[in-house]
Short mmCIF file of C-alpha atoms in Angstrom, two decimals:
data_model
loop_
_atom_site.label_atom_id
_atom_site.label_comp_id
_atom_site.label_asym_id
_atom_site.label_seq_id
_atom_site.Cartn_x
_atom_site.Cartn_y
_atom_site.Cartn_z
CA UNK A 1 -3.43 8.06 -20.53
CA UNK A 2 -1.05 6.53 -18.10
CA UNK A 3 1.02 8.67 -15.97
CA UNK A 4 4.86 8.52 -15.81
CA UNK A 5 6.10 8.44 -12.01
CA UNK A 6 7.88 11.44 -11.06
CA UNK A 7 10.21 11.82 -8.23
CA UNK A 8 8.00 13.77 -6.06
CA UNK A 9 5.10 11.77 -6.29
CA UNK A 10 3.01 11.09 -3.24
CA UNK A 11 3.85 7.97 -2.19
CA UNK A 12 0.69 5.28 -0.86
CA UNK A 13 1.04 1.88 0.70
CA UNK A 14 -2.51 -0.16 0.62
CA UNK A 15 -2.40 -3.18 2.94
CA UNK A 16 -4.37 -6.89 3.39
CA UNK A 17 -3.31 -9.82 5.56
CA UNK A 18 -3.98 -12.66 2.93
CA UNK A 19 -3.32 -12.63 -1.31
CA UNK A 20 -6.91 -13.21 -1.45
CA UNK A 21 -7.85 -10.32 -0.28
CA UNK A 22 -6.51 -7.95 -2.81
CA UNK A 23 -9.92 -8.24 -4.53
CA UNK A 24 -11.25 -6.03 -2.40
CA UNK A 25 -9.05 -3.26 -4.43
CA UNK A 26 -9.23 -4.65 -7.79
CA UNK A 27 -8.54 -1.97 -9.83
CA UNK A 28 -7.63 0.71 -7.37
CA UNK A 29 -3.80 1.09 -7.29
CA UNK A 30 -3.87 2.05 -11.04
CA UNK A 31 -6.30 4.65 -10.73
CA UNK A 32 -4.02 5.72 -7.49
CA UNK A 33 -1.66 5.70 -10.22
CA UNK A 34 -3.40 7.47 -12.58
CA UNK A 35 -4.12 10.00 -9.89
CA UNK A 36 -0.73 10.87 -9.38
CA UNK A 37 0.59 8.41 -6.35
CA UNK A 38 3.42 6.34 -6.22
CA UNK A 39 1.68 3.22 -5.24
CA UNK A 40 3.37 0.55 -2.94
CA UNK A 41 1.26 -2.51 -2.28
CA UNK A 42 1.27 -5.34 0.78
CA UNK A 43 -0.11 -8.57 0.85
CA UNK A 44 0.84 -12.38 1.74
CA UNK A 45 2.12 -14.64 -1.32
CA UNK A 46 0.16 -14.93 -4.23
CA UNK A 47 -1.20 -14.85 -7.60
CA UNK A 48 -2.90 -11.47 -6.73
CA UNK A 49 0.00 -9.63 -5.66
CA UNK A 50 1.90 -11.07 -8.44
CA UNK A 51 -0.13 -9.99 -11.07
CA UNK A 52 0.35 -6.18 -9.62
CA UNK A 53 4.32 -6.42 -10.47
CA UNK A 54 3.13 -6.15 -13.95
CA UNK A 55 0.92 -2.78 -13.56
CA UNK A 56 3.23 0.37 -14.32
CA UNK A 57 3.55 2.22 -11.11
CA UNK A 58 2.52 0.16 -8.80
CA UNK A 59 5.33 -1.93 -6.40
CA UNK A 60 3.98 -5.07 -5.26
CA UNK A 61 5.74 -6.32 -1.11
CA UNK A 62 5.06 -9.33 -0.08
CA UNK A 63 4.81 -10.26 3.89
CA UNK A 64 3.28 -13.25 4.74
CA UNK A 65 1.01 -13.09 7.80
CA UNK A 66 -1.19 -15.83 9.35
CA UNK A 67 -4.99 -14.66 10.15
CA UNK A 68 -4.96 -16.24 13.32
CA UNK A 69 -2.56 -15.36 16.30
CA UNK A 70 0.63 -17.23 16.09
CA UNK A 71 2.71 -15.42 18.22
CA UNK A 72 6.64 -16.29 16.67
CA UNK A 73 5.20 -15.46 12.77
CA UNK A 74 3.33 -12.23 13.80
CA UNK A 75 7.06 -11.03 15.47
CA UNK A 76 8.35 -12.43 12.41
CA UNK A 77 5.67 -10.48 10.05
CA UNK A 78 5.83 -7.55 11.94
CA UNK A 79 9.88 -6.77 11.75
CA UNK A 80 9.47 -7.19 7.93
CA UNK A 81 6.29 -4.30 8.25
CA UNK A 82 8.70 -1.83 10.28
CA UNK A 83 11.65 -2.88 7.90
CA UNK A 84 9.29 -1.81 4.62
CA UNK A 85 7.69 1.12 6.40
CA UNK A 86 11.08 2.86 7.67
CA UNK A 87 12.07 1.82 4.13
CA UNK A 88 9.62 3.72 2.30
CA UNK A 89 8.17 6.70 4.22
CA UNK A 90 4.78 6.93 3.01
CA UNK A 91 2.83 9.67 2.67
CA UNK A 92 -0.38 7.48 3.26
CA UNK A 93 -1.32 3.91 4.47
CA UNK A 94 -4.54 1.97 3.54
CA UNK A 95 -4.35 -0.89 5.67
CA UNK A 96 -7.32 -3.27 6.23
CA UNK A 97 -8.19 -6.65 7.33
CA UNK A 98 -7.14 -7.66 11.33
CA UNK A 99 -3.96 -8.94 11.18
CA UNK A 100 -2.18 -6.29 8.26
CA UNK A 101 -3.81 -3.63 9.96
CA UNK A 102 -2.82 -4.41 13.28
CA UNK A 103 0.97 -4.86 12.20
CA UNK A 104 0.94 -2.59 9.30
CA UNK A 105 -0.71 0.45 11.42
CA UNK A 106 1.68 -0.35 14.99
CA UNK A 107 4.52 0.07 12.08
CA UNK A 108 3.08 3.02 10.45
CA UNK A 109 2.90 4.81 13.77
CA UNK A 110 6.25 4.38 15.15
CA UNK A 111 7.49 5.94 11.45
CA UNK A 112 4.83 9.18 11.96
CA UNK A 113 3.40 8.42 8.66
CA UNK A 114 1.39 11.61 8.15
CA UNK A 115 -2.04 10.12 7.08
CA UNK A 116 -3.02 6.88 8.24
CA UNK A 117 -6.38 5.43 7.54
CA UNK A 118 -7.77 2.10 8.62
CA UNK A 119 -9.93 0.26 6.35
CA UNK A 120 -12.89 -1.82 8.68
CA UNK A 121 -14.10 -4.26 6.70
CA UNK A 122 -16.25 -6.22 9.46
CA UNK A 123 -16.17 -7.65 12.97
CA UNK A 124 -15.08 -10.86 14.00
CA UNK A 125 -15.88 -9.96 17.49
CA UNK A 126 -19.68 -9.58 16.63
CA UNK A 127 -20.14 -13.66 16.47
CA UNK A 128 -17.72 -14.53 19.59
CA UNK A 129 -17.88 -14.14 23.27
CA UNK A 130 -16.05 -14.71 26.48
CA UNK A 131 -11.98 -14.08 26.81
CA UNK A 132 -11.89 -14.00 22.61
CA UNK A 133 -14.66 -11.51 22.24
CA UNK A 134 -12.65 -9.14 24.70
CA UNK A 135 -9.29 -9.59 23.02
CA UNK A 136 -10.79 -8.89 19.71
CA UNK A 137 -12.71 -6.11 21.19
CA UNK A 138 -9.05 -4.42 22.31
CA UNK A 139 -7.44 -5.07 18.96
CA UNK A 140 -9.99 -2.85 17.31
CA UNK A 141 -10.21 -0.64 19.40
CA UNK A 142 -5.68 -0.24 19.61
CA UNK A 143 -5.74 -1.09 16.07
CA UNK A 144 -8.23 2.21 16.01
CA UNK A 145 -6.46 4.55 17.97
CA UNK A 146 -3.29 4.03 16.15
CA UNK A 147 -4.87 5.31 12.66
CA UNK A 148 -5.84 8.46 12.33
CA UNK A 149 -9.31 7.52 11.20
CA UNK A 150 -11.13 4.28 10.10
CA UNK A 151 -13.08 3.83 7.36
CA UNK A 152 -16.27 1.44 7.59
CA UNK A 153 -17.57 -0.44 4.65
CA UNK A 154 -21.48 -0.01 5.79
CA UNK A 155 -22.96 2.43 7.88
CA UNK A 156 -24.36 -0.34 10.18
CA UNK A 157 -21.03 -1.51 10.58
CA UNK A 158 -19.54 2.17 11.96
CA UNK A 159 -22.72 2.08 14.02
CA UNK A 160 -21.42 -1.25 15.41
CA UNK A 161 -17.85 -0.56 15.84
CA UNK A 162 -18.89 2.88 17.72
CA UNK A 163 -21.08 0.56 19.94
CA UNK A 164 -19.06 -2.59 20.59
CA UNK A 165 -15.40 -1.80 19.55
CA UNK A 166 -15.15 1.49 21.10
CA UNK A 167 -14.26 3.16 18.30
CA UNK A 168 -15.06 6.98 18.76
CA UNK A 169 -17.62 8.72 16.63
CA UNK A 170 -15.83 11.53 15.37
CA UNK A 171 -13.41 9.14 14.02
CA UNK A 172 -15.00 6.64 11.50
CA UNK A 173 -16.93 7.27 8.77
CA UNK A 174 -18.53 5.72 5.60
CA UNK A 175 -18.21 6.71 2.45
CA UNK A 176 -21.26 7.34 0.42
CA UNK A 177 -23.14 4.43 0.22
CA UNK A 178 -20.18 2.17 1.32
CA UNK A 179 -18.06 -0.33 -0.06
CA UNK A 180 -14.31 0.01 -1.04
CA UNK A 181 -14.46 -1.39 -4.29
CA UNK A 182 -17.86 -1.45 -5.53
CA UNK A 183 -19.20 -3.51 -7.81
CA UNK A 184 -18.48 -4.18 -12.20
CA UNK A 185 -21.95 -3.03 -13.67
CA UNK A 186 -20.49 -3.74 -17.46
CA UNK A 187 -18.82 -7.00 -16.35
CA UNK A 188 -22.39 -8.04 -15.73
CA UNK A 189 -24.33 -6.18 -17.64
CA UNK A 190 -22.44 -7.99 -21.50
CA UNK A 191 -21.83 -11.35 -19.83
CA UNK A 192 -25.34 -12.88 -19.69
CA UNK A 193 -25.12 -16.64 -20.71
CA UNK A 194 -28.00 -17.41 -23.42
CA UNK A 195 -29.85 -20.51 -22.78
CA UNK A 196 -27.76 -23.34 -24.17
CA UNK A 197 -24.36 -21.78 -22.45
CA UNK A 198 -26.74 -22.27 -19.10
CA UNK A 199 -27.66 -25.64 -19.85
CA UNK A 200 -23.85 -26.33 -20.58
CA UNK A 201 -22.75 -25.13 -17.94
CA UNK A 202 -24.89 -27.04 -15.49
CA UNK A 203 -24.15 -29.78 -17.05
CA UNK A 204 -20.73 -29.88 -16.28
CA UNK A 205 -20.93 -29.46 -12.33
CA UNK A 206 -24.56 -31.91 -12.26
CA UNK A 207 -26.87 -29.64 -11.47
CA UNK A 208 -30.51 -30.12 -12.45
CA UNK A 209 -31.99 -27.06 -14.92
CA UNK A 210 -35.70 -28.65 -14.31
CA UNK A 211 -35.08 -28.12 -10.55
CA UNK A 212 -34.74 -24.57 -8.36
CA UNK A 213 -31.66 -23.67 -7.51
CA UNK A 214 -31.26 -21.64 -4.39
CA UNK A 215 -27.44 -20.76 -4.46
CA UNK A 216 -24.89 -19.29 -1.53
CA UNK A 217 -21.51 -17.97 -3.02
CA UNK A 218 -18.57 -17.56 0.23
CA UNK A 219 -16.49 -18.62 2.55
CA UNK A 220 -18.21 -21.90 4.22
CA UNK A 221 -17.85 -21.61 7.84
CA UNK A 222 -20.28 -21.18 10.82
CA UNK A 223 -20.39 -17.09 10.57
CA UNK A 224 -22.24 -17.82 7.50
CA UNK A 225 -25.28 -18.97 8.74
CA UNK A 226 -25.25 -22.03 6.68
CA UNK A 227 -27.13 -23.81 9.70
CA UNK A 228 -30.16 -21.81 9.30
CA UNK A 229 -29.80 -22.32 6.20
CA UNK A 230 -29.99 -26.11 6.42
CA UNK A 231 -32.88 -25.63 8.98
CA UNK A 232 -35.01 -23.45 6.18
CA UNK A 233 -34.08 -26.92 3.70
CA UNK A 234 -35.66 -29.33 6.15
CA UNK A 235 -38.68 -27.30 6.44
CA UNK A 236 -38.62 -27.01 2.74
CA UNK A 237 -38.48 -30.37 2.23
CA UNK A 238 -41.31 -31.27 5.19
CA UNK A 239 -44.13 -28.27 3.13
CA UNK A 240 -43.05 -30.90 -0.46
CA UNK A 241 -40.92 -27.32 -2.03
CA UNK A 242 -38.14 -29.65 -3.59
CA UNK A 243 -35.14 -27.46 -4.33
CA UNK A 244 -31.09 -27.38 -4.79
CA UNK A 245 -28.39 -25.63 -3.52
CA UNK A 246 -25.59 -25.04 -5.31
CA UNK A 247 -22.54 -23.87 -2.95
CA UNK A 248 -19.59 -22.06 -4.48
CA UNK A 249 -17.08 -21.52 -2.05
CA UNK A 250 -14.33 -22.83 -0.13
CA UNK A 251 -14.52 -24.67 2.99
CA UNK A 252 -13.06 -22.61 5.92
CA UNK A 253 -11.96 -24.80 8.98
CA UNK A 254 -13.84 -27.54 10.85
CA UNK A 255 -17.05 -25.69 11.00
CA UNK A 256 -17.32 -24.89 7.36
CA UNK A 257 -16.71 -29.21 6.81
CA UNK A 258 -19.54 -29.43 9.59
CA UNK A 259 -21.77 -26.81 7.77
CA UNK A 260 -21.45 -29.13 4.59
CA UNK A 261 -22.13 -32.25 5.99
CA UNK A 262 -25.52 -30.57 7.44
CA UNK A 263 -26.40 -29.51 4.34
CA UNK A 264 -26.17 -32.58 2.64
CA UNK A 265 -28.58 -34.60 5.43
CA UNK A 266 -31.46 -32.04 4.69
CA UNK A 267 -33.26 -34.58 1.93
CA UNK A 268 -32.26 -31.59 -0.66
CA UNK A 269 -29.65 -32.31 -3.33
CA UNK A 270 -26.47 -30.51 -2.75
CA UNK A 271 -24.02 -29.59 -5.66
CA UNK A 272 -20.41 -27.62 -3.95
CA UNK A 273 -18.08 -26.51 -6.35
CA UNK A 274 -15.33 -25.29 -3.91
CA UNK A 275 -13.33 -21.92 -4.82
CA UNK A 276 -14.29 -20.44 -8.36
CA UNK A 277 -11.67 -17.76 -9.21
CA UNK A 278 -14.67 -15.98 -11.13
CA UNK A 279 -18.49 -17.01 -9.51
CA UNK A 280 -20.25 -14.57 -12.10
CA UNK A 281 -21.40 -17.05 -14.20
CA UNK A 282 -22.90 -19.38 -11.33
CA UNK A 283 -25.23 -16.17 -10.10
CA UNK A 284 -26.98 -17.00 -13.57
CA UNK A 285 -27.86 -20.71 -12.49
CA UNK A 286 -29.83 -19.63 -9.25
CA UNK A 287 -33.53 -19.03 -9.08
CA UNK A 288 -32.66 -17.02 -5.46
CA UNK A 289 -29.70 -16.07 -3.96
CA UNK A 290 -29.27 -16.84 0.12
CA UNK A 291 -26.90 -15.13 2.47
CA UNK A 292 -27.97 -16.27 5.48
CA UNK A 293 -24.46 -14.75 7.65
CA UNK A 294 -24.91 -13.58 10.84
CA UNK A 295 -22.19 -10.99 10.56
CA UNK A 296 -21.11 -9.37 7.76
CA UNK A 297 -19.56 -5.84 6.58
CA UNK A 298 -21.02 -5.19 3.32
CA UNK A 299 -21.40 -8.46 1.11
CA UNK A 300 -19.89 -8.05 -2.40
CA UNK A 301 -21.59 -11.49 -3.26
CA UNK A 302 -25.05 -10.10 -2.75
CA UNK A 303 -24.09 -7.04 -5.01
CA UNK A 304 -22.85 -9.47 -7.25
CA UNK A 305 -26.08 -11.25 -7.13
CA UNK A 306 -28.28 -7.83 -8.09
CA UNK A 307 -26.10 -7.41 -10.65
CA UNK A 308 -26.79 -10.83 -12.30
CA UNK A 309 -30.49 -9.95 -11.71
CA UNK A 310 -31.02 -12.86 -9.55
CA UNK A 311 -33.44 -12.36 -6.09
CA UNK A 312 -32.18 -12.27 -2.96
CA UNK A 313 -32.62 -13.47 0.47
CA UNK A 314 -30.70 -12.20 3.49
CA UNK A 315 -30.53 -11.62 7.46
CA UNK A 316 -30.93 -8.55 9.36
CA UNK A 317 -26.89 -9.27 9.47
CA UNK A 318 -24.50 -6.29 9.59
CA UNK A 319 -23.72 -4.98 6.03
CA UNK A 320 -26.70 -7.08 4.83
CA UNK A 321 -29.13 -4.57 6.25
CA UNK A 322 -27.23 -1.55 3.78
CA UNK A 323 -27.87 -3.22 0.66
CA UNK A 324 -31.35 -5.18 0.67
CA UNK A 325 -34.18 -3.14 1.11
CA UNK A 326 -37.01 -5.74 2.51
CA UNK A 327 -39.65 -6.11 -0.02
CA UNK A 328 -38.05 -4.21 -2.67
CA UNK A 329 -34.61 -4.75 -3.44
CA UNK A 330 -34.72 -8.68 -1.71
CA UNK A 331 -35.75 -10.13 1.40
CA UNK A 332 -34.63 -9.72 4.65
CA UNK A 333 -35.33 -12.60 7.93
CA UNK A 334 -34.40 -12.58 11.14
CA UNK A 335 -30.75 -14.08 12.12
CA UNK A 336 -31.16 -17.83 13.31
CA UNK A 337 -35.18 -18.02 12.23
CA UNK A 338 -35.63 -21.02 10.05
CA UNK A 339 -39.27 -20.49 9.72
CA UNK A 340 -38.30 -17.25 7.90
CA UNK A 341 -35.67 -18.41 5.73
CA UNK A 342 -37.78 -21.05 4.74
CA UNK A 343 -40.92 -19.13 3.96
CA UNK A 344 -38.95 -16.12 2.21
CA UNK A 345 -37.00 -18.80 -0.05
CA UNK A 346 -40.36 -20.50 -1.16
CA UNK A 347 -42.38 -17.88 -1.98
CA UNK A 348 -39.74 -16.38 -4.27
CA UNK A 349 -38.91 -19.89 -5.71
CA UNK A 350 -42.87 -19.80 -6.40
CA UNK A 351 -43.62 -16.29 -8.02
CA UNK A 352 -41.47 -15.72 -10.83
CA UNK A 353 -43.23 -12.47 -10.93
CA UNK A 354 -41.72 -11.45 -6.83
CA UNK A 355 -38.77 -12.49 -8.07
CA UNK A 356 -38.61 -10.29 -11.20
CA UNK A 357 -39.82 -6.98 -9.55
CA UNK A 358 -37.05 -7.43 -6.65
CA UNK A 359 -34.52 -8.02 -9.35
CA UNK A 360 -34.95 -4.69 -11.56
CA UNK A 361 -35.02 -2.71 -8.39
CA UNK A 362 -32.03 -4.45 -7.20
CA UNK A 363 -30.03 -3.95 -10.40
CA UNK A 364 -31.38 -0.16 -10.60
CA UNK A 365 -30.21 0.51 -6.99
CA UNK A 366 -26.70 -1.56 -7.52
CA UNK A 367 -25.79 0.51 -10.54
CA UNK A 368 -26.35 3.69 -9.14
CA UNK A 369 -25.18 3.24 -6.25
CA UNK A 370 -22.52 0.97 -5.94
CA UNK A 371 -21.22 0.53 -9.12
CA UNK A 372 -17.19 0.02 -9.50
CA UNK A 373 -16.31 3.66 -10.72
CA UNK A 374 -18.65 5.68 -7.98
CA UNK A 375 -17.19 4.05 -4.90
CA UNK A 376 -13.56 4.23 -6.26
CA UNK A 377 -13.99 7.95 -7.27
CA UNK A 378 -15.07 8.76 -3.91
CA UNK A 379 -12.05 6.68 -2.16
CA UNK A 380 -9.93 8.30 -4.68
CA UNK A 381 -11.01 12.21 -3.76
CA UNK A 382 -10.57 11.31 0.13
CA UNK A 383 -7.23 10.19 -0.06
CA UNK A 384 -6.30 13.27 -2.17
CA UNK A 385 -8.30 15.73 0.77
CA UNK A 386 -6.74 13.83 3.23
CA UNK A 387 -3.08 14.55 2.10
CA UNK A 388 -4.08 18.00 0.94
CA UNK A 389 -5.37 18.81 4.30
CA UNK A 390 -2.14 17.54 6.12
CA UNK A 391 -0.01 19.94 4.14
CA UNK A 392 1.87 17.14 2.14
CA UNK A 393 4.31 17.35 -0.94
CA UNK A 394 1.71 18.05 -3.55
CA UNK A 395 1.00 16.00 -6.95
CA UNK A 396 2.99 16.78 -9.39
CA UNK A 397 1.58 18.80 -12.58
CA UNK A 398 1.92 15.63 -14.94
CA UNK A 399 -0.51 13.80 -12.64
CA UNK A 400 -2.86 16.35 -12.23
CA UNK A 401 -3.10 16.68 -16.37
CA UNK A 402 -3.05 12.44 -16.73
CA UNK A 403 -6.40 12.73 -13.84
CA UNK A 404 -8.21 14.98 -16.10
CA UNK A 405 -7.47 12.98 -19.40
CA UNK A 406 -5.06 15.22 -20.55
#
């Protein structure tokens, strides 16, 4: 049943820096909704943020913000975040990524909002050093102490951010398992392509069915660990394991165009299909799955990846560490070790029995624990505690009796 928005709803304003990013809360300002919020959402331009004008309850504000610091635009984007916070009041803010949470939170403070809550989905400043890795280092931790608590994605990540971003203890936490979306069980679970769609498919981006595919689904840049991953290719190709990678993803900067032309001299054939809105079919064309980052904050492509029952390979990245269990959810190598990648990609591309065993305890530990509905419930009953607890306008009785199914 969907709630009608009463006047003294509880009013929540969820934050990203980039369009893109609003798939990290697919599905979540409805349920707000549902809940009994008045839900305000921020984003750059997009077909994301367009598509939530059309949910009922939900106001969509577009600010566009560049992810890298440009000085004039981030004065620029952060007027228009004071302008829409002193605008709205919220009860609550949600604000992730750098950039919207820097400007969004700095906003939110100077307007008291009563609850605000900073959503850490990684570190940039894990994989830089010198002047940068200092800078970033004081963004997180002002960005931080301008919330009144952060929440991490992964528990190694709070571990991290406590270490390296001095971010105080008492002050982040995880919740449950982590994740702030989850993962779509069903979505996987009924849309398993028989043999001939698989064949079809291939067919139309020239990939080889009679050859294994070892496949990498994100953002191609250096931060990926795509070099290792061309490393553990070479040696591949030296021990006679032919293979192909298939690449879905778009290329991020002058290192990701690098990362592809490596690749590509490694003697293994390459197949890059750039951005797919919708990668869920392509999981079903790999023999293993490789995410070889050397930072992360918890990767939705390798949950993806369990729940396509396809094997994985990983680092002992950040975030990568919460979700593969070595040796019985995946495999996990050491960041930067070739000789490991190599070796852990070819003996699951050998034993179709390793790889099946990983994958049902993979999709077993996935649906349980991070499966779409869990993770959401439990972001859900926080943000109700935390208004609760700081003496807020309650919800109103209709959205207490649409929460229960009434």
């Amino acid at each position: 049943m969907k709630r009608i928005l009463v006047a003294d709803s509880p009013k929540i304003l969820l934050g990203v820096t980039i369009d893109y990013q609003l798939q990290y809360h697919s599905g979540l300002p409805a349920l707000l909704v549902a809940d009994g919020w008045d839900v305000h959402v921020v984003s750059g331009p997009g077909q994301r943020i367009e598509e939530l004008r059309l949910v009922p309850g939900v106001t969509a504000h577009i600010i566009p913000m560049a992810r890298e610091p440009r000085p004039m635009s981030d004065v620029m984007s952060l007027i228009k975040w004071v302008r829409l916070i002193q605008l709205l009041r919220p009860d609550t803010t949600l604000i992730g990524t750098p950039k919207a949470a820097l400007l969004g939170n700095f906003a939110a403070q100077l307007f008291r909002v009563k609850r605000r809550i900073y959503l850490l989905h990684g570190l940039r400043l894990e994989t830089s050093v010198g002047i940068k890795r200092s800078l970033l280092r004081l963004i997180e931790r002002v960005t931080s102490r301008m919330a009144h608590e952060t929440l991490a994605v992964s528990a190694s990540l709070r571990q991290l951010a406590i270490r390296s971003a001095d971010i105080r203890e008492n002050n982040i936490l995880v919740l449950g398992a982590g994740s702030c979306n989850g993962i779509d069980i069903e979505k996987y679970r009924t849309s398993v392509l028989n043999l001939d769609q698989k064949r079809s498919l291939a067919n139309t981006i020239k990939l080889d069915p009679t050859i294994p595919t070892v496949g990498f689904v994100g953002r191609i840049t250096k931060d990926k660990g795509l070099t290792q991953l061309a490393g553990a290719m070479r040696l591949l190709y030296s021990r006679g394991v032919t293979v192909q990678l298939l690449i879905i993803g778009p290329i991020d900067g002058k290192s990701g165009t690098a990362a592809i032309a490596e690749l590509e001299g490694t003697h293994q054939a390459v197949i890059a299909t750039g951005y797919r809105e919708d990668p869920a079919p392509f999981y079903q064309l790999m023999d293993v799955f490789c995410l070889p980052s050397l930072r992360e904050g918890l990767p939705g492509v390798i949950l993806e990846a369990m729940a396509s029952r396809t094997a994985v390979v990983g680092t002992d990245a950040t975030g990568i560490v919460d979700v593969i269990e070595d040796g019985v959810t995946g495999l996990v190598v050491a960041r930067g070790s070739d000789e490991e990648l190599a070796s852990a990609l070819e003996t699951l591309i050998l034993s179709h029995a390793r790889r099946d065993a990983l994958t049902e305890n993979a999709f077993d530990m996935v649906s349980v624990r991070f499966n779409t509905p869990r993770v959401q419930g439990l972001l859900r009953d926080f943000l109700r505690s935390r208004h609760a607890n700081r003496g807020r306008r309650p919800f109103p009785a209709t959205a207490a009796k649409s929460a229960a199914g009434v």
